[in-house]
Short mmCIF file of C-alpha atoms and ligand atoms in Angstrom, two decimals:
data_model
loop_
_atom_site.label_atom_id
_atom_site.label_comp_id
_atom_site.label_asym_id
_atom_site.label_seq_id
_atom_site.Cartn_x
_atom_site.Cartn_y
_atom_site.Cartn_z
CA UNK A 1 -42.01 119.05 8.87
CA UNK A 2 -40.08 122.28 9.29
CA UNK A 3 -39.82 123.94 5.89
CA UNK A 4 -37.81 127.03 4.96
CA UNK A 5 -39.28 128.79 1.93
CA UNK A 6 -37.28 131.54 0.26
CA UNK A 7 -38.92 133.90 -2.24
CA UNK A 8 -36.72 135.88 -4.62
CA UNK A 9 -37.20 139.38 -5.98
CA UNK A 10 -39.53 138.55 -8.87
CA UNK A 11 -41.69 136.35 -6.64
CA UNK A 12 -42.34 139.34 -4.36
CA UNK A 13 -42.10 141.85 -7.21
CA UNK A 14 -45.42 143.60 -6.53
CA UNK A 15 -48.24 143.59 -4.00
CA UNK A 16 -50.28 140.96 -5.88
CA UNK A 17 -47.29 138.65 -5.95
CA UNK A 18 -46.68 139.16 -2.23
CA UNK A 19 -50.34 138.19 -1.79
CA UNK A 20 -49.74 135.01 -3.83
CA UNK A 21 -46.72 134.19 -1.72
CA UNK A 22 -48.85 134.63 1.40
CA UNK A 23 -51.36 132.11 0.01
CA UNK A 24 -48.61 129.59 -0.72
CA UNK A 25 -47.10 129.99 2.74
CA UNK A 26 -50.55 129.76 4.29
CA UNK A 27 -51.25 126.49 2.44
CA UNK A 28 -47.94 125.02 3.59
CA UNK A 29 -48.76 125.94 7.19
CA UNK A 30 -52.29 124.55 6.94
CA UNK A 31 -50.88 121.23 5.75
CA UNK A 32 -49.45 120.97 9.25
CA UNK A 33 -45.90 122.19 8.65
CA UNK A 34 -43.85 124.71 10.55
CA UNK A 35 -42.74 127.41 8.14
CA UNK A 36 -39.94 129.93 8.17
CA UNK A 37 -40.06 132.27 5.20
CA UNK A 38 -37.07 134.22 3.90
CA UNK A 39 -37.69 137.06 1.46
CA UNK A 40 -35.67 139.16 -0.96
CA UNK A 41 -36.37 142.78 -1.74
CA UNK A 42 -38.92 143.44 -4.50
CA UNK A 43 -37.19 142.95 -7.85
CA UNK A 44 -35.17 145.96 -8.94
CA UNK A 45 -35.31 147.47 -5.45
CA UNK A 46 -31.72 146.70 -4.41
CA UNK A 47 -30.38 148.04 -7.71
CA UNK A 48 -32.48 151.15 -7.26
CA UNK A 49 -30.95 151.74 -3.84
CA UNK A 50 -27.45 151.20 -5.26
CA UNK A 51 -28.29 153.81 -7.91
CA UNK A 52 -29.38 156.29 -5.24
CA UNK A 53 -26.03 155.92 -3.47
CA UNK A 54 -24.12 156.29 -6.73
CA UNK A 55 -25.88 159.58 -7.32
CA UNK A 56 -23.73 160.95 -4.50
CA UNK A 57 -20.57 158.87 -4.69
CA UNK A 58 -18.75 156.57 -7.09
CA UNK A 59 -17.42 154.59 -4.14
CA UNK A 60 -19.84 154.91 -1.20
CA UNK A 61 -18.78 153.61 2.22
CA UNK A 62 -19.60 149.94 2.65
CA UNK A 63 -21.17 150.32 6.11
CA UNK A 64 -23.65 152.90 4.83
CA UNK A 65 -24.35 150.75 1.76
CA UNK A 66 -25.36 147.91 4.07
CA UNK A 67 -27.65 150.13 6.07
CA UNK A 68 -29.20 151.29 2.80
CA UNK A 69 -29.45 147.96 0.95
CA UNK A 70 -30.86 146.06 3.91
CA UNK A 71 -33.91 148.32 3.75
CA UNK A 72 -35.37 146.52 0.71
CA UNK A 73 -35.79 143.21 2.50
CA UNK A 74 -37.38 144.85 5.55
CA UNK A 75 -40.16 146.14 3.31
CA UNK A 76 -41.08 142.74 1.87
CA UNK A 77 -40.72 140.88 5.17
CA UNK A 78 -43.08 143.24 6.95
CA UNK A 79 -45.62 143.30 4.10
CA UNK A 80 -45.70 139.51 3.87
CA UNK A 81 -46.17 139.17 7.64
CA UNK A 82 -49.02 141.68 7.52
CA UNK A 83 -50.64 139.78 4.64
CA UNK A 84 -50.35 136.51 6.57
CA UNK A 85 -51.81 138.07 9.72
CA UNK A 86 -54.74 139.29 7.67
CA UNK A 87 -55.31 135.68 6.59
CA UNK A 88 -55.60 134.72 10.24
CA UNK A 89 -52.07 133.45 10.83
CA UNK A 90 -49.87 134.26 13.77
CA UNK A 91 -47.01 135.68 11.71
CA UNK A 92 -44.02 137.75 12.78
CA UNK A 93 -41.45 139.62 10.69
CA UNK A 94 -37.80 139.60 11.74
CA UNK A 95 -34.70 141.48 10.66
CA UNK A 96 -31.50 139.48 10.29
CA UNK A 97 -30.44 140.72 13.71
CA UNK A 98 -33.64 139.56 15.41
CA UNK A 99 -33.31 136.19 13.69
CA UNK A 100 -29.84 135.83 15.27
CA UNK A 101 -27.78 135.94 12.08
CA UNK A 102 -24.32 137.00 13.23
CA UNK A 103 -21.70 137.83 10.59
CA UNK A 104 -18.10 138.99 10.37
CA UNK A 105 -17.27 142.67 9.81
CA UNK A 106 -16.97 142.55 6.02
CA UNK A 107 -19.60 145.03 4.93
CA UNK A 108 -21.39 144.26 1.62
CA UNK A 109 -19.98 140.73 1.51
CA UNK A 110 -20.19 139.54 5.08
CA UNK A 111 -19.85 135.88 6.00
CA UNK A 112 -22.25 134.29 8.43
CA UNK A 113 -20.30 133.31 11.55
CA UNK A 114 -23.15 131.73 13.43
CA UNK A 115 -26.87 131.74 13.89
CA UNK A 116 -28.24 132.11 17.41
CA UNK A 117 -31.39 130.04 16.88
CA UNK A 118 -33.30 130.59 20.14
CA UNK A 119 -35.54 133.45 19.04
CA UNK A 120 -36.59 131.62 15.87
CA UNK A 121 -36.92 128.30 17.70
CA UNK A 122 -39.20 129.79 20.33
CA UNK A 123 -41.35 131.48 17.70
CA UNK A 124 -41.69 128.23 15.75
CA UNK A 125 -42.53 126.36 18.96
CA UNK A 126 -45.34 128.75 19.70
CA UNK A 127 -46.82 128.12 16.25
CA UNK A 128 -45.77 131.37 14.59
CA UNK A 129 -44.89 131.76 10.94
CA UNK A 130 -41.60 133.65 10.85
CA UNK A 131 -40.82 135.95 7.95
CA UNK A 132 -37.12 136.82 7.90
CA UNK A 133 -35.62 139.65 5.89
CA UNK A 134 -33.02 137.89 3.76
CA UNK A 135 -29.57 139.10 2.69
CA UNK A 136 -28.77 140.71 6.05
CA UNK A 137 -27.16 140.01 9.37
CA UNK A 138 -25.51 141.87 12.20
CA UNK A 139 -21.83 142.03 13.17
CA UNK A 140 -20.45 141.91 16.71
CA UNK A 141 -20.40 145.72 16.79
CA UNK A 142 -24.15 145.74 16.20
CA UNK A 143 -23.95 147.12 12.65
CA UNK A 144 -26.18 145.70 9.94
CA UNK A 145 -24.25 143.77 7.28
CA UNK A 146 -25.27 142.25 3.94
CA UNK A 147 -24.19 138.92 2.51
CA UNK A 148 -23.29 139.80 -1.08
CA UNK A 149 -25.67 140.12 -4.01
CA UNK A 150 -28.14 137.28 -4.21
CA UNK A 151 -27.49 136.68 -0.51
CA UNK A 152 -31.06 135.85 0.49
CA UNK A 153 -30.40 132.33 -0.80
CA UNK A 154 -27.64 132.09 1.79
CA UNK A 155 -29.91 133.40 4.55
CA UNK A 156 -32.41 130.66 3.74
CA UNK A 157 -29.89 127.82 3.60
CA UNK A 158 -28.12 128.98 6.76
CA UNK A 159 -31.41 129.13 8.66
CA UNK A 160 -32.44 125.72 7.32
CA UNK A 161 -29.10 124.33 8.49
CA UNK A 162 -29.16 125.97 11.91
CA UNK A 163 -32.73 124.92 12.68
CA UNK A 164 -32.30 121.49 11.08
CA UNK A 165 -35.20 122.07 8.70
CA UNK A 166 -36.42 119.08 6.71
CA UNK A 167 -36.48 121.05 3.47
CA UNK A 168 -35.28 124.36 2.05
CA UNK A 169 -37.26 125.55 -0.98
CA UNK A 170 -35.88 128.38 -3.12
CA UNK A 171 -38.75 129.93 -5.09
CA UNK A 172 -37.69 131.92 -8.14
CA UNK A 173 -38.85 132.94 -11.62
CA UNK A 174 -37.72 129.77 -13.45
CA UNK A 175 -38.90 126.29 -12.64
CA UNK A 176 -35.56 124.87 -11.56
CA UNK A 177 -31.94 124.47 -12.54
CA UNK A 178 -31.50 124.25 -16.32
CA UNK A 179 -28.62 123.05 -18.47
CA UNK A 180 -27.93 126.75 -19.03
CA UNK A 181 -29.71 130.06 -18.44
CA UNK A 182 -33.06 129.49 -20.23
CA UNK A 183 -33.19 133.20 -21.00
CA UNK A 184 -30.11 132.82 -23.21
CA UNK A 185 -30.83 129.35 -24.65
CA UNK A 186 -34.56 128.59 -24.88
CA UNK A 187 -33.66 124.96 -25.68
CA UNK A 188 -32.13 124.57 -22.19
CA UNK A 189 -33.49 121.57 -20.32
CA UNK A 190 -34.61 121.45 -16.73
CA UNK A 191 -32.69 119.00 -14.55
CA UNK A 192 -34.51 116.83 -11.99
CA UNK A 193 -31.42 116.60 -9.83
CA UNK A 194 -27.96 118.07 -9.73
CA UNK A 195 -25.07 117.38 -7.36
CA UNK A 196 -23.92 119.97 -4.84
CA UNK A 197 -20.51 120.11 -6.51
CA UNK A 198 -21.86 120.76 -9.99
CA UNK A 199 -24.31 123.33 -8.69
CA UNK A 200 -21.51 124.99 -6.76
CA UNK A 201 -19.43 125.26 -9.92
CA UNK A 202 -22.35 126.59 -11.98
CA UNK A 203 -23.21 129.14 -9.29
CA UNK A 204 -19.59 130.21 -8.77
CA UNK A 205 -19.18 130.55 -12.53
CA UNK A 206 -22.10 132.91 -12.96
CA UNK A 207 -25.42 131.00 -12.91
CA UNK A 208 -27.10 133.40 -10.52
CA UNK A 209 -30.11 131.13 -9.96
CA UNK A 210 -28.44 130.23 -6.64
CA UNK A 211 -25.83 132.28 -4.83
CA UNK A 212 -22.64 130.22 -4.71
CA UNK A 213 -22.10 130.48 -0.97
CA UNK A 214 -25.58 129.17 -0.35
CA UNK A 215 -24.72 126.01 -2.28
CA UNK A 216 -21.45 125.66 -0.40
CA UNK A 217 -23.31 125.87 2.89
CA UNK A 218 -26.06 123.50 1.74
CA UNK A 219 -23.38 120.94 0.95
CA UNK A 220 -21.58 121.45 4.24
CA UNK A 221 -24.73 121.25 6.37
CA UNK A 222 -26.40 118.63 4.19
CA UNK A 223 -29.46 120.79 3.56
CA UNK A 224 -32.18 119.31 1.38
CA UNK A 225 -32.35 122.04 -1.24
CA UNK A 226 -34.96 122.44 -3.97
CA UNK A 227 -35.22 125.23 -6.54
CA UNK A 228 -38.65 125.81 -8.06
CA UNK A 229 -40.94 128.47 -9.44
CA UNK A 230 -43.36 130.52 -7.38
CA UNK A 231 -45.67 130.89 -10.40
CA UNK A 232 -46.92 127.31 -10.65
CA UNK A 233 -46.86 123.98 -8.85
CA UNK A 234 -44.38 122.49 -11.28
CA UNK A 235 -41.76 120.35 -9.57
CA UNK A 236 -38.33 121.86 -9.29
CA UNK A 237 -34.74 120.64 -9.16
CA UNK A 238 -33.26 118.81 -6.18
CA UNK A 239 -29.70 119.73 -5.29
CA UNK A 240 -28.25 116.69 -3.59
CA UNK A 241 -25.26 114.45 -2.92
CA UNK A 242 -23.55 112.97 -5.95
CA UNK A 243 -24.31 109.41 -4.83
CA UNK A 244 -28.03 110.15 -5.04
CA UNK A 245 -27.74 110.71 -8.78
CA UNK A 246 -27.80 107.48 -10.71
CA UNK A 247 -25.89 108.36 -13.82
CA UNK A 248 -23.72 111.44 -13.91
CA UNK A 249 -23.82 113.12 -17.32
CA UNK A 250 -20.55 114.09 -18.98
CA UNK A 251 -21.59 117.74 -18.94
CA UNK A 252 -24.41 119.07 -16.77
CA UNK A 253 -24.47 122.67 -17.77
CA UNK A 254 -22.99 125.84 -19.24
CA UNK A 255 -22.50 128.94 -17.10
CA UNK A 256 -21.94 132.52 -18.13
CA UNK A 257 -20.41 135.26 -16.00
CA UNK A 258 -20.59 138.74 -17.52
CA UNK A 259 -19.44 140.30 -14.29
CA UNK A 260 -15.72 139.87 -14.83
CA UNK A 261 -12.97 142.34 -15.59
CA UNK A 262 -9.45 141.69 -16.77
CA UNK A 263 -6.45 143.50 -15.33
CA UNK A 264 -3.20 143.49 -17.32
CA UNK A 265 0.09 144.31 -15.64
CA UNK A 266 2.90 145.18 -18.03
CA UNK A 267 6.59 145.22 -17.15
CA UNK A 268 6.29 143.53 -13.76
CA UNK A 269 9.72 143.27 -12.09
CA UNK A 270 10.80 139.65 -12.36
CA UNK A 271 11.95 138.98 -8.79
CA UNK A 272 11.06 136.27 -6.30
CA UNK A 273 8.11 137.36 -4.14
CA UNK A 274 6.54 139.86 -6.54
CA UNK A 275 3.47 137.74 -7.24
CA UNK A 276 3.13 137.05 -3.55
CA UNK A 277 3.30 140.79 -2.79
CA UNK A 278 0.67 141.74 -5.35
CA UNK A 279 -1.78 138.94 -4.71
CA UNK A 280 -1.48 139.08 -0.94
CA UNK A 281 -2.34 142.76 -1.01
CA UNK A 282 -5.36 141.96 -3.20
CA UNK A 283 -6.43 139.13 -0.87
CA UNK A 284 -6.18 141.33 2.20
CA UNK A 285 -8.51 143.79 0.48
CA UNK A 286 -10.96 140.90 -0.16
CA UNK A 287 -10.49 141.20 -3.92
CA UNK A 288 -11.56 137.93 -5.45
CA UNK A 289 -8.88 137.05 -8.02
CA UNK A 290 -9.85 134.30 -10.43
CA UNK A 291 -7.74 133.42 -13.46
CA UNK A 292 -4.07 134.39 -13.51
CA UNK A 293 -1.69 134.21 -16.45
CA UNK A 294 1.99 135.07 -16.17
CA UNK A 295 4.12 135.28 -19.30
CA UNK A 296 7.74 134.32 -19.67
CA UNK A 297 10.09 137.05 -18.47
CA UNK A 298 12.09 139.20 -20.91
CA UNK A 299 14.90 141.51 -19.78
CA UNK A 300 14.02 141.18 -16.10
CA UNK A 301 10.33 141.97 -16.55
CA UNK A 302 7.19 139.96 -17.18
CA UNK A 303 3.47 140.50 -17.85
CA UNK A 304 0.73 139.23 -15.57
CA UNK A 305 -2.97 139.20 -16.45
CA UNK A 306 -5.75 138.29 -14.07
CA UNK A 307 -9.52 138.57 -13.71
CA UNK A 308 -11.63 139.94 -10.85
CA UNK A 309 -15.37 140.52 -10.42
CA UNK A 310 -16.33 143.97 -11.75
CA UNK A 311 -17.40 144.94 -8.23
CA UNK A 312 -13.85 144.44 -6.95
CA UNK A 313 -12.24 146.44 -9.77
CA UNK A 314 -12.08 149.72 -7.87
CA UNK A 315 -10.18 148.20 -4.94
CA UNK A 316 -7.95 146.18 -7.26
CA UNK A 317 -7.05 149.30 -9.29
CA UNK A 318 -5.99 151.18 -6.17
CA UNK A 319 -3.63 148.39 -5.14
CA UNK A 320 -2.19 147.79 -8.59
CA UNK A 321 -1.66 151.53 -9.12
CA UNK A 322 0.37 151.70 -5.92
CA UNK A 323 2.77 149.08 -7.35
CA UNK A 324 3.07 151.21 -10.49
CA UNK A 325 3.89 154.24 -8.36
CA UNK A 326 6.57 152.25 -6.51
CA UNK A 327 8.14 151.30 -9.84
CA UNK A 328 7.48 147.57 -9.39
CA UNK A 329 5.12 147.52 -12.39
CA UNK A 330 5.57 149.65 -15.50
CA UNK A 331 1.95 150.03 -16.55
CA UNK A 332 -1.51 148.55 -16.01
CA UNK A 333 -4.71 148.43 -18.02
CA UNK A 334 -8.27 147.24 -17.49
CA UNK A 335 -10.91 145.62 -19.66
CA UNK A 336 -14.50 145.23 -18.52
CA UNK A 337 -15.79 144.07 -21.91
CA UNK A 338 -15.04 140.44 -21.23
CA UNK A 339 -17.02 137.49 -19.95
CA UNK A 340 -16.33 133.97 -18.81
CA UNK A 341 -18.12 130.93 -20.23
CA UNK A 342 -17.76 127.61 -18.48
CA UNK A 343 -18.64 123.99 -19.10
CA UNK A 344 -19.42 122.02 -15.93
CA UNK A 345 -19.86 118.30 -15.30
CA UNK A 346 -18.64 115.67 -12.85
CA UNK A 347 -18.52 113.17 -15.71
CA UNK A 348 -15.52 115.08 -17.11
CA UNK A 349 -13.30 113.50 -14.48
CA UNK A 350 -13.21 110.23 -16.34
CA UNK A 351 -13.42 111.42 -19.96
CA UNK A 352 -10.82 112.78 -22.34
CA UNK A 353 -11.53 115.34 -25.05
CA UNK A 354 -14.13 117.40 -23.21
CA UNK A 355 -11.94 120.50 -23.20
CA UNK A 356 -10.89 120.01 -26.82
CA UNK A 357 -14.57 120.09 -27.83
CA UNK A 358 -15.05 123.42 -26.03
CA UNK A 359 -12.08 124.94 -27.84
CA UNK A 360 -13.19 123.70 -31.25
CA UNK A 361 -16.67 125.10 -30.61
CA UNK A 362 -15.10 128.52 -30.05
CA UNK A 363 -13.02 128.08 -33.21
CA UNK A 364 -16.06 127.14 -35.31
CA UNK A 365 -17.81 130.28 -34.13
CA UNK A 366 -14.73 132.42 -34.75
CA UNK A 367 -14.46 133.37 -31.11
CA UNK A 368 -11.01 134.13 -29.78
CA UNK A 369 -10.19 132.64 -26.37
CA UNK A 370 -8.25 135.06 -24.13
CA UNK A 371 -7.73 132.91 -21.06
CA UNK A 372 -8.39 129.32 -20.10
CA UNK A 373 -8.61 127.54 -16.77
CA UNK A 374 -9.69 124.03 -15.97
CA UNK A 375 -10.39 121.88 -12.95
CA UNK A 376 -11.52 118.27 -12.57
CA UNK A 377 -15.12 119.19 -13.31
CA UNK A 378 -15.04 122.44 -15.28
CA UNK A 379 -13.50 124.27 -18.22
CA UNK A 380 -13.62 128.08 -18.21
CA UNK A 381 -12.77 130.45 -21.02
CA UNK A 382 -12.51 134.23 -21.00
CA UNK A 383 -13.77 135.75 -24.25
CA UNK A 384 -14.96 139.15 -25.51
CA UNK A 385 -18.32 139.96 -23.97
CA UNK A 386 -19.98 140.52 -27.35
CA UNK A 387 -19.68 136.78 -28.05
CA UNK A 388 -21.24 135.68 -24.74
CA UNK A 389 -24.56 134.38 -26.03
CA UNK A 390 -23.09 132.89 -29.18
CA UNK A 391 -20.62 130.94 -27.07
CA UNK A 392 -23.26 129.68 -24.62
CA UNK A 393 -25.54 128.46 -27.41
CA UNK A 394 -22.65 126.95 -29.32
CA UNK A 395 -21.48 124.97 -26.30
CA UNK A 396 -25.01 123.91 -25.40
CA UNK A 397 -25.34 122.48 -28.92
CA UNK A 398 -21.89 120.92 -28.99
CA UNK A 399 -22.48 118.89 -25.82
CA UNK A 400 -26.04 118.05 -26.96
CA UNK A 401 -27.56 119.31 -23.74
CA UNK A 402 -31.04 119.76 -25.19
CA UNK A 403 -31.37 115.97 -25.38
P1 ADP B 1 -34.34 135.51 -7.56
O1 ADP B 1 -34.66 136.96 -7.69
O2 ADP B 1 -35.54 134.66 -7.39
O3 ADP B 1 -33.28 135.24 -6.55
P2 ADP B 1 -32.40 135.36 -9.69
O4 ADP B 1 -32.62 136.38 -10.74
O5 ADP B 1 -31.34 135.63 -8.68
O6 ADP B 1 -33.78 135.07 -8.98
O7 ADP B 1 -32.08 133.94 -10.36
C1 ADP B 1 -32.97 133.39 -11.30
C2 ADP B 1 -32.41 133.58 -12.71
O8 ADP B 1 -31.22 132.83 -12.86
C3 ADP B 1 -33.28 133.07 -13.82
O9 ADP B 1 -34.26 134.01 -14.19
C4 ADP B 1 -32.30 132.76 -14.95
O10 ADP B 1 -32.27 133.78 -15.92
C5 ADP B 1 -30.95 132.74 -14.24
N1 ADP B 1 -30.17 131.53 -14.52
C6 ADP B 1 -28.86 131.52 -14.87
N2 ADP B 1 -28.44 130.27 -15.07
C7 ADP B 1 -29.48 129.45 -14.84
C8 ADP B 1 -29.65 128.03 -14.88
N3 ADP B 1 -28.63 127.20 -15.20
N4 ADP B 1 -30.85 127.52 -14.57
C9 ADP B 1 -31.88 128.34 -14.24
N5 ADP B 1 -31.78 129.68 -14.18
C10 ADP B 1 -30.60 130.24 -14.48
N1 LIG B 2 -31.95 141.84 -2.72
C1 LIG B 2 -30.61 141.31 -2.76
C2 LIG B 2 -30.04 141.41 -4.15
O1 LIG B 2 -30.71 141.87 -5.06
C3 LIG B 2 -30.50 139.92 -2.21
C4 LIG B 2 -31.29 138.86 -2.96
O2 LIG B 2 -32.17 139.16 -3.74
O3 LIG B 2 -31.01 137.69 -2.73
O4 LIG B 2 -28.90 141.07 -4.37
MG1 MG B 3 -31.18 135.44 -6.58
#
């Protein structure tokens, strides 16, 4: 078998843990498998590097950020390869560039355009264990790019897809996918299986256990994806096609995203094309707009509220302010003290009353809902951040997910 094993920050958090990872990889190889390893930076390392940059600038250039942030993964990839060599393996460390991971030009949130697999294929053929620095690629201009926070998951899935690996294992600090973040709700239950679509919703809605784009790619390329812990041999969670899951539960999980900010636009000129102008400008700047609410117009003006990830707030502010300067919007304001809680489940498609239960749970806990959005398989609510944990636990109880 060809197995891709990805180890997250906590799993390579210190030298002993890197040694443990080496033993696990070594055992997998000795069982007769080909192994490609993808590693994250040591836990806290990427944030530390971000902090260094922020010491000098509140909005450092994205190209330099990529050069800086990609350093963390180089450290762990080289150390793990050295540890494996010391155990007698023919191991080789590769940067994203060497591994053939080619991305677009979007620094700090680059998309993988293709993987040139020859270098990795040849190394695997000659019996080498490859250790790839996750989270990074190279653009056509030869500059290093990074794939967005948590992007080592995407590196692993993309490599598994490109090399047609039999299995892609994501090793992390929890033993699989739970009904909600087990650090918020200790009663959360581990799932044996979850569908790509539900996992994609959970990940997109804040469950950082898997980066959302990695799930999207796993679905597209049909990658056999398993999430498990690097601290024991406990079995993990299989992320798979919906038809492989016998009975879809009504609700599979609750997600929390603290990383959201709300932008309020007051006195927006009520003319055809204004929303298109504002949101096209935001899209061109790669600002990820999520929920949008527009109120009824009064006296030729209206109010529009929308949410963006906190990381996109700076760019969004610049654009919105320019509309204020042009007189198209009277005033704008920002609120970072919000969060989004979401209920996810494919079983919702065929059941009524799932949303009503979410709203009454908020009511019982005296939590005011600021914004709501729904799709076939999810309900999301924006609430004040101080109620985040209360809301998650309340919803987990209400849908009886501990059972
Ligand atoms: P890594 O560094 O290995 O990539 P992450 O910190 O990115 O790990 O993701 C693992 C974390 O995701 C867990 O420690 C847990 O707190 C969080 N998490 C959020 N939602 C869930 C969930 N539904 N199931 C499991 N873990 C979750
Ligand atoms: N080190 C990167 C981050 O912290 C990528 C990853 O861990 O997946 O976001
Ligand atoms: Mg992660």
